[in-house]
Amino acid sequence: MTRSRGGAPTPEQADRLARYVSGELSGEERAALEREILADDALADALYGELALRSLPLQAPGAPARAIPATRPRSRPPFWRWQVALPAAAAVIAVFSMLWIVGRQTAGPGRTLRGQGGAPRLLEPLGEVERVPGRFAWTPAAGAASYRLEVLDAEGRVRYETVTPRTSHPLPAGALPDTLALLRWRVVPVDAASRELPASEFATLRIPRR
């Protein structure tokens, strides 16, 4: 990212400061910007100006223009920025926390809130295949430490099962009989505490007999 290097903030930094004060940044983005503010006086000045601008009351029509401080008063100690910025940030965080709690309470079963990871998506094999597959692959799932691969036959019996930390798995030779004409498989993510996460849908494989 472009740094201001002690001068005026770049357009990108100015935009991030405005979004910081408005509470539009994620927790990770806020932390990154706060580290930059601590290391860059120009950003600190810009933040003070942004907060001062938003704290001014509306002027009555015809009232003389009110001067807006563009830089921080040099007589203030270095910790002034936290005396101003932290209360504003705390208010923003409190509002977003309330919105998050309300969202959790109103989200019905089956709905996925933003920020939560969904079930893995199966990549291959899918549909009709020429022969009994030798490799399975899927997309990663948020929070998963490992994946349980389950391969079932047409009667629903488990014909192969294993746990792997990867998002693909090659089957050992002879793991599945060549006589199978239909297979169903899925992946169940498991987190570091051995809790099962949302599983993928089952995929059905058809192996035409020639």
PDB file of C-alpha atoms in Angstrom:
ATOM      1  CA  MET A   1       0.000   0.000   0.000  1.00  0.00           C
ATOM      2  CA  THR A   2       1.248   3.584  -0.771  1.00  0.00           C
ATOM      3  CA  ARG A   3       2.433   5.416   2.354  1.00  0.00           C
ATOM      4  CA  SER A   4       2.157   9.164   2.858  1.00  0.00           C
ATOM      5  CA  ARG A   5       5.826   9.343   3.989  1.00  0.00           C
ATOM      6  CA  GLY A   6       5.217  12.270   6.316  1.00  0.00           C
ATOM      7  CA  GLY A   7       3.296  14.361   3.740  1.00  0.00           C
ATOM      8  CA  ALA A   8      -0.402  14.570   2.962  1.00  0.00           C
ATOM      9  CA  PRO A   9      -2.240  11.208   3.053  1.00  0.00           C
ATOM     10  CA  THR A  10      -2.731   9.519  -0.276  1.00  0.00           C
ATOM     11  CA  PRO A  11      -6.277   9.305  -1.716  1.00  0.00           C
ATOM     12  CA  GLU A  12      -6.398   5.652  -0.673  1.00  0.00           C
ATOM     13  CA  GLN A  13      -5.406   6.495   2.907  1.00  0.00           C
ATOM     14  CA  ALA A  14      -7.945   9.340   3.048  1.00  0.00           C
ATOM     15  CA  ASP A  15     -10.672   6.947   1.907  1.00  0.00           C
ATOM     16  CA  ARG A  16      -9.662   4.358   4.534  1.00  0.00           C
ATOM     17  CA  LEU A  17      -9.677   7.045   7.262  1.00  0.00           C
ATOM     18  CA  ALA A  18     -13.208   8.080   6.311  1.00  0.00           C
ATOM     19  CA  ARG A  19     -14.353   4.433   6.322  1.00  0.00           C
ATOM     20  CA  TYR A  20     -12.573   3.928   9.693  1.00  0.00           C
ATOM     21  CA  VAL A  21     -14.500   6.777  11.313  1.00  0.00           C
ATOM     22  CA  SER A  22     -17.755   5.551   9.727  1.00  0.00           C
ATOM     23  CA  GLY A  23     -17.184   2.007  11.029  1.00  0.00           C
ATOM     24  CA  GLU A  24     -17.032   0.420   7.574  1.00  0.00           C
ATOM     25  CA  LEU A  25     -13.678  -1.371   8.001  1.00  0.00           C
ATOM     26  CA  SER A  26     -13.347  -4.949   9.216  1.00  0.00           C
ATOM     27  CA  GLY A  27     -11.512  -5.694  12.460  1.00  0.00           C
ATOM     28  CA  GLU A  28      -8.370  -6.690  10.575  1.00  0.00           C
ATOM     29  CA  GLU A  29      -8.485  -3.557   8.399  1.00  0.00           C
ATOM     30  CA  ARG A  30      -8.997  -1.327  11.472  1.00  0.00           C
ATOM     31  CA  ALA A  31      -6.009  -2.880  13.248  1.00  0.00           C
ATOM     32  CA  ALA A  32      -3.795  -2.422  10.172  1.00  0.00           C
ATOM     33  CA  LEU A  33      -4.816   1.234   9.787  1.00  0.00           C
ATOM     34  CA  GLU A  34      -4.236   1.956  13.488  1.00  0.00           C
ATOM     35  CA  ARG A  35      -0.691   0.597  13.180  1.00  0.00           C
ATOM     36  CA  GLU A  36      -0.112   2.944  10.234  1.00  0.00           C
ATOM     37  CA  ILE A  37      -1.530   5.905  12.185  1.00  0.00           C
ATOM     38  CA  LEU A  38       0.878   5.269  15.067  1.00  0.00           C
ATOM     39  CA  ALA A  39       3.830   5.299  12.662  1.00  0.00           C
ATOM     40  CA  ASP A  40       2.763   8.254  10.490  1.00  0.00           C
ATOM     41  CA  ASP A  41       2.050  11.741  11.885  1.00  0.00           C
ATOM     42  CA  ALA A  42       0.390  12.797   8.622  1.00  0.00           C
ATOM     43  CA  LEU A  43      -2.204  10.054   9.036  1.00  0.00           C
ATOM     44  CA  ALA A  44      -2.696  11.050  12.669  1.00  0.00           C
ATOM     45  CA  ASP A  45      -3.304  14.668  11.601  1.00  0.00           C
ATOM     46  CA  ALA A  46      -5.767  13.528   8.951  1.00  0.00           C
ATOM     47  CA  LEU A  47      -7.652  11.352  11.450  1.00  0.00           C
ATOM     48  CA  TYR A  48      -7.927  14.264  13.882  1.00  0.00           C
ATOM     49  CA  GLY A  49      -9.270  16.481  11.098  1.00  0.00           C
ATOM     50  CA  GLU A  50     -11.809  13.839  10.042  1.00  0.00           C
ATOM     51  CA  LEU A  51     -13.056  13.379  13.610  1.00  0.00           C
ATOM     52  CA  ALA A  52     -13.167  17.120  14.236  1.00  0.00           C
ATOM     53  CA  LEU A  53     -15.141  17.643  11.024  1.00  0.00           C
ATOM     54  CA  ARG A  54     -17.763  15.013  11.956  1.00  0.00           C
ATOM     55  CA  SER A  55     -18.115  16.339  15.499  1.00  0.00           C
ATOM     56  CA  LEU A  56     -19.014  19.900  14.426  1.00  0.00           C
ATOM     57  CA  PRO A  57     -22.707  20.818  14.869  1.00  0.00           C
ATOM     58  CA  LEU A  58     -24.699  21.964  11.848  1.00  0.00           C
ATOM     59  CA  GLN A  59     -24.503  25.729  11.220  1.00  0.00           C
ATOM     60  CA  ALA A  60     -27.592  27.874  10.973  1.00  0.00           C
ATOM     61  CA  PRO A  61     -28.206  29.473   7.557  1.00  0.00           C
ATOM     62  CA  GLY A  62     -26.326  32.731   7.203  1.00  0.00           C
ATOM     63  CA  ALA A  63     -24.001  32.009  10.123  1.00  0.00           C
ATOM     64  CA  PRO A  64     -20.311  32.847   9.583  1.00  0.00           C
ATOM     65  CA  ALA A  65     -18.209  29.945   8.377  1.00  0.00           C
ATOM     66  CA  ARG A  66     -16.600  27.980  11.179  1.00  0.00           C
ATOM     67  CA  ALA A  67     -12.947  27.130  10.812  1.00  0.00           C
ATOM     68  CA  ILE A  68     -12.186  23.409  10.728  1.00  0.00           C
ATOM     69  CA  PRO A  69      -8.836  22.377  12.186  1.00  0.00           C
ATOM     70  CA  ALA A  70      -6.748  20.798   9.412  1.00  0.00           C
ATOM     71  CA  THR A  71      -3.892  19.696  11.623  1.00  0.00           C
ATOM     72  CA  ARG A  72      -3.615  18.602  15.224  1.00  0.00           C
ATOM     73  CA  PRO A  73      -2.578  21.283  17.742  1.00  0.00           C
ATOM     74  CA  ARG A  74       1.159  20.905  18.321  1.00  0.00           C
ATOM     75  CA  SER A  75       0.711  21.734  22.012  1.00  0.00           C
ATOM     76  CA  ARG A  76      -1.152  18.461  22.634  1.00  0.00           C
ATOM     77  CA  PRO A  77       0.796  15.442  23.895  1.00  0.00           C
ATOM     78  CA  PRO A  78       1.401  12.469  21.515  1.00  0.00           C
ATOM     79  CA  PHE A  79      -1.355  10.421  23.130  1.00  0.00           C
ATOM     80  CA  TRP A  80      -4.030  12.897  22.037  1.00  0.00           C
ATOM     81  CA  ARG A  81      -4.903  10.693  19.100  1.00  0.00           C
ATOM     82  CA  TRP A  82      -6.116   7.860  21.329  1.00  0.00           C
ATOM     83  CA  GLN A  83      -8.062  10.266  23.535  1.00  0.00           C
ATOM     84  CA  VAL A  84     -10.025  11.243  20.422  1.00  0.00           C
ATOM     85  CA  ALA A  85      -9.954   8.143  18.237  1.00  0.00           C
ATOM     86  CA  LEU A  86     -10.611   5.386  20.757  1.00  0.00           C
ATOM     87  CA  PRO A  87     -13.968   6.725  22.061  1.00  0.00           C
ATOM     88  CA  ALA A  88     -15.161   7.137  18.465  1.00  0.00           C
ATOM     89  CA  ALA A  89     -13.964   3.655  17.520  1.00  0.00           C
ATOM     90  CA  ALA A  90     -15.556   2.178  20.641  1.00  0.00           C
ATOM     91  CA  ALA A  91     -18.910   3.714  19.717  1.00  0.00           C
ATOM     92  CA  VAL A  92     -18.680   2.327  16.192  1.00  0.00           C
ATOM     93  CA  ILE A  93     -17.754  -1.146  17.481  1.00  0.00           C
ATOM     94  CA  ALA A  94     -20.672  -1.091  19.937  1.00  0.00           C
ATOM     95  CA  VAL A  95     -23.141  -0.286  17.147  1.00  0.00           C
ATOM     96  CA  PHE A  96     -21.829  -3.024  14.874  1.00  0.00           C
ATOM     97  CA  SER A  97     -21.817  -5.515  17.768  1.00  0.00           C
ATOM     98  CA  MET A  98     -25.510  -4.836  18.382  1.00  0.00           C
ATOM     99  CA  LEU A  99     -26.261  -5.280  14.683  1.00  0.00           C
ATOM    100  CA  TRP A 100     -24.336  -8.577  14.647  1.00  0.00           C
ATOM    101  CA  ILE A 101     -26.279  -9.880  17.681  1.00  0.00           C
ATOM    102  CA  VAL A 102     -29.597  -8.917  16.102  1.00  0.00           C
ATOM    103  CA  GLY A 103     -28.534 -10.633  12.879  1.00  0.00           C
ATOM    104  CA  ARG A 104     -27.686 -13.818  14.751  1.00  0.00           C
ATOM    105  CA  GLN A 105     -31.046 -13.778  16.526  1.00  0.00           C
ATOM    106  CA  THR A 106     -33.039 -13.202  13.330  1.00  0.00           C
ATOM    107  CA  ALA A 107     -31.141 -15.624  11.113  1.00  0.00           C
ATOM    108  CA  GLY A 108     -33.292 -18.693  10.741  1.00  0.00           C
ATOM    109  CA  PRO A 109     -32.140 -22.303  10.263  1.00  0.00           C
ATOM    110  CA  GLY A 110     -30.356 -22.880   7.013  1.00  0.00           C
ATOM    111  CA  ARG A 111     -29.287 -19.260   6.584  1.00  0.00           C
ATOM    112  CA  THR A 112     -25.564 -18.520   6.531  1.00  0.00           C
ATOM    113  CA  LEU A 113     -24.456 -15.193   7.980  1.00  0.00           C
ATOM    114  CA  ARG A 114     -21.789 -13.190   6.178  1.00  0.00           C
ATOM    115  CA  GLY A 115     -18.328 -14.211   7.393  1.00  0.00           C
ATOM    116  CA  GLN A 116     -19.273 -17.843   8.074  1.00  0.00           C
ATOM    117  CA  GLY A 117     -17.749 -20.517   5.882  1.00  0.00           C
ATOM    118  CA  GLY A 118     -20.018 -22.910   3.991  1.00  0.00           C
ATOM    119  CA  ALA A 119     -19.671 -26.597   3.228  1.00  0.00           C
ATOM    120  CA  PRO A 120     -16.959 -27.750   0.825  1.00  0.00           C
ATOM    121  CA  ARG A 121     -17.860 -28.094  -2.843  1.00  0.00           C
ATOM    122  CA  LEU A 122     -16.993 -31.344  -4.584  1.00  0.00           C
ATOM    123  CA  LEU A 123     -14.745 -30.877  -7.628  1.00  0.00           C
ATOM    124  CA  GLU A 124     -13.979 -34.291  -9.081  1.00  0.00           C
ATOM    125  CA  PRO A 125     -15.047 -36.865 -10.035  1.00  0.00           C
ATOM    126  CA  LEU A 126     -18.627 -35.929 -10.895  1.00  0.00           C
ATOM    127  CA  GLY A 127     -21.382 -37.438 -13.011  1.00  0.00           C
ATOM    128  CA  GLU A 128     -20.596 -40.260 -15.430  1.00  0.00           C
ATOM    129  CA  VAL A 129     -17.027 -41.544 -15.367  1.00  0.00           C
ATOM    130  CA  GLU A 130     -15.211 -44.103 -17.504  1.00  0.00           C
ATOM    131  CA  ARG A 131     -13.893 -46.188 -14.640  1.00  0.00           C
ATOM    132  CA  VAL A 132     -13.774 -46.440 -10.869  1.00  0.00           C
ATOM    133  CA  PRO A 133     -12.051 -43.172  -9.827  1.00  0.00           C
ATOM    134  CA  GLY A 134      -8.584 -43.117  -8.335  1.00  0.00           C
ATOM    135  CA  ARG A 135      -8.660 -39.578  -6.926  1.00  0.00           C
ATOM    136  CA  PHE A 136     -11.168 -37.279  -5.220  1.00  0.00           C
ATOM    137  CA  ALA A 137     -10.877 -33.474  -4.840  1.00  0.00           C
ATOM    138  CA  TRP A 138     -12.942 -30.709  -3.200  1.00  0.00           C
ATOM    139  CA  THR A 139     -12.742 -27.068  -2.150  1.00  0.00           C
ATOM    140  CA  PRO A 140     -11.518 -26.063   1.350  1.00  0.00           C
ATOM    141  CA  ALA A 141     -13.953 -25.222   4.157  1.00  0.00           C
ATOM    142  CA  ALA A 142     -13.390 -22.402   6.644  1.00  0.00           C
ATOM    143  CA  GLY A 143     -12.268 -23.687  10.051  1.00  0.00           C
ATOM    144  CA  ALA A 144     -11.516 -27.214   8.847  1.00  0.00           C
ATOM    145  CA  ALA A 145      -8.407 -28.970  10.186  1.00  0.00           C
ATOM    146  CA  SER A 146      -9.083 -32.212   8.308  1.00  0.00           C
ATOM    147  CA  TYR A 147     -11.634 -33.843   6.014  1.00  0.00           C
ATOM    148  CA  ARG A 148     -13.355 -37.222   6.166  1.00  0.00           C
ATOM    149  CA  LEU A 149     -13.894 -38.724   2.728  1.00  0.00           C
ATOM    150  CA  GLU A 150     -16.799 -41.181   2.524  1.00  0.00           C
ATOM    151  CA  VAL A 151     -17.429 -43.384  -0.543  1.00  0.00           C
ATOM    152  CA  LEU A 152     -20.645 -45.470  -0.601  1.00  0.00           C
ATOM    153  CA  ASP A 153     -21.987 -48.041  -3.042  1.00  0.00           C
ATOM    154  CA  ALA A 154     -25.480 -48.167  -4.564  1.00  0.00           C
ATOM    155  CA  GLU A 155     -26.875 -49.840  -1.428  1.00  0.00           C
ATOM    156  CA  GLY A 156     -25.515 -47.110   0.850  1.00  0.00           C
ATOM    157  CA  ARG A 157     -22.729 -49.235   2.321  1.00  0.00           C
ATOM    158  CA  VAL A 158     -19.435 -47.479   3.062  1.00  0.00           C
ATOM    159  CA  ARG A 159     -16.871 -48.939   0.653  1.00  0.00           C
ATOM    160  CA  TYR A 160     -14.030 -46.556   1.488  1.00  0.00           C
ATOM    161  CA  GLU A 161     -13.430 -43.990   4.253  1.00  0.00           C
ATOM    162  CA  THR A 162     -10.381 -41.975   5.284  1.00  0.00           C
ATOM    163  CA  VAL A 163      -9.364 -38.730   7.002  1.00  0.00           C
ATOM    164  CA  THR A 164      -6.895 -36.324   5.395  1.00  0.00           C
ATOM    165  CA  PRO A 165      -5.725 -32.754   6.067  1.00  0.00           C
ATOM    166  CA  ARG A 166      -5.636 -32.063   2.316  1.00  0.00           C
ATOM    167  CA  THR A 167      -8.408 -31.135  -0.114  1.00  0.00           C
ATOM    168  CA  SER A 168      -7.697 -34.078  -2.414  1.00  0.00           C
ATOM    169  CA  HIS A 169      -7.030 -37.757  -1.881  1.00  0.00           C
ATOM    170  CA  PRO A 170      -5.640 -40.451  -4.183  1.00  0.00           C
ATOM    171  CA  LEU A 171      -7.166 -43.867  -3.576  1.00  0.00           C
ATOM    172  CA  PRO A 172      -4.758 -46.750  -2.985  1.00  0.00           C
ATOM    173  CA  ALA A 173      -4.726 -49.411  -5.686  1.00  0.00           C
ATOM    174  CA  GLY A 174      -7.588 -51.881  -5.189  1.00  0.00           C
ATOM    175  CA  ALA A 175      -9.386 -49.706  -2.623  1.00  0.00           C
ATOM    176  CA  LEU A 176     -12.606 -50.015  -4.657  1.00  0.00           C
ATOM    177  CA  PRO A 177     -13.647 -53.013  -6.779  1.00  0.00           C
ATOM    178  CA  ASP A 178     -13.753 -52.495 -10.542  1.00  0.00           C
ATOM    179  CA  THR A 179     -17.219 -54.087 -10.689  1.00  0.00           C
ATOM    180  CA  LEU A 180     -19.023 -51.133  -9.110  1.00  0.00           C
ATOM    181  CA  ALA A 181     -21.488 -49.409 -11.437  1.00  0.00           C
ATOM    182  CA  LEU A 182     -22.596 -46.618  -9.092  1.00  0.00           C
ATOM    183  CA  LEU A 183     -20.885 -44.737  -6.274  1.00  0.00           C
ATOM    184  CA  ARG A 184     -21.888 -41.886  -3.982  1.00  0.00           C
ATOM    185  CA  TRP A 185     -19.309 -39.764  -2.156  1.00  0.00           C
ATOM    186  CA  ARG A 186     -19.096 -36.748   0.092  1.00  0.00           C
ATOM    187  CA  VAL A 187     -16.665 -34.857   2.347  1.00  0.00           C
ATOM    188  CA  VAL A 188     -17.199 -33.977   6.034  1.00  0.00           C
ATOM    189  CA  PRO A 189     -14.919 -31.173   7.370  1.00  0.00           C
ATOM    190  CA  VAL A 190     -13.677 -31.542  10.963  1.00  0.00           C
ATOM    191  CA  ASP A 191     -12.212 -28.692  13.020  1.00  0.00           C
ATOM    192  CA  ALA A 192      -9.212 -28.780  15.371  1.00  0.00           C
ATOM    193  CA  ALA A 193     -11.458 -29.793  18.280  1.00  0.00           C
ATOM    194  CA  SER A 194     -12.741 -32.831  16.319  1.00  0.00           C
ATOM    195  CA  ARG A 195     -16.142 -31.218  15.750  1.00  0.00           C
ATOM    196  CA  GLU A 196     -17.885 -31.910  12.467  1.00  0.00           C
ATOM    197  CA  LEU A 197     -18.599 -28.866  10.282  1.00  0.00           C
ATOM    198  CA  PRO A 198     -21.281 -28.688   7.555  1.00  0.00           C
ATOM    199  CA  ALA A 199     -20.726 -31.555   5.109  1.00  0.00           C
ATOM    200  CA  SER A 200     -20.875 -31.395   1.346  1.00  0.00           C
ATOM    201  CA  GLU A 201     -23.773 -32.793  -0.639  1.00  0.00           C
ATOM    202  CA  PHE A 202     -23.415 -36.329  -1.929  1.00  0.00           C
ATOM    203  CA  ALA A 203     -22.218 -36.674  -5.527  1.00  0.00           C
ATOM    204  CA  THR A 204     -23.346 -39.684  -7.537  1.00  0.00           C
ATOM    205  CA  LEU A 205     -20.929 -41.368  -9.956  1.00  0.00           C
ATOM    206  CA  ARG A 206     -22.155 -43.695 -12.702  1.00  0.00           C
ATOM    207  CA  ILE A 207     -19.733 -46.113 -14.295  1.00  0.00           C
ATOM    208  CA  PRO A 208     -21.191 -47.588 -17.491  1.00  0.00           C
ATOM    209  CA  ARG A 209     -20.411 -51.251 -18.052  1.00  0.00           C
ATOM    210  CA  ARG A 210     -18.894 -51.990 -21.464  1.00  0.00           C
TER     211      ARG A 210
END
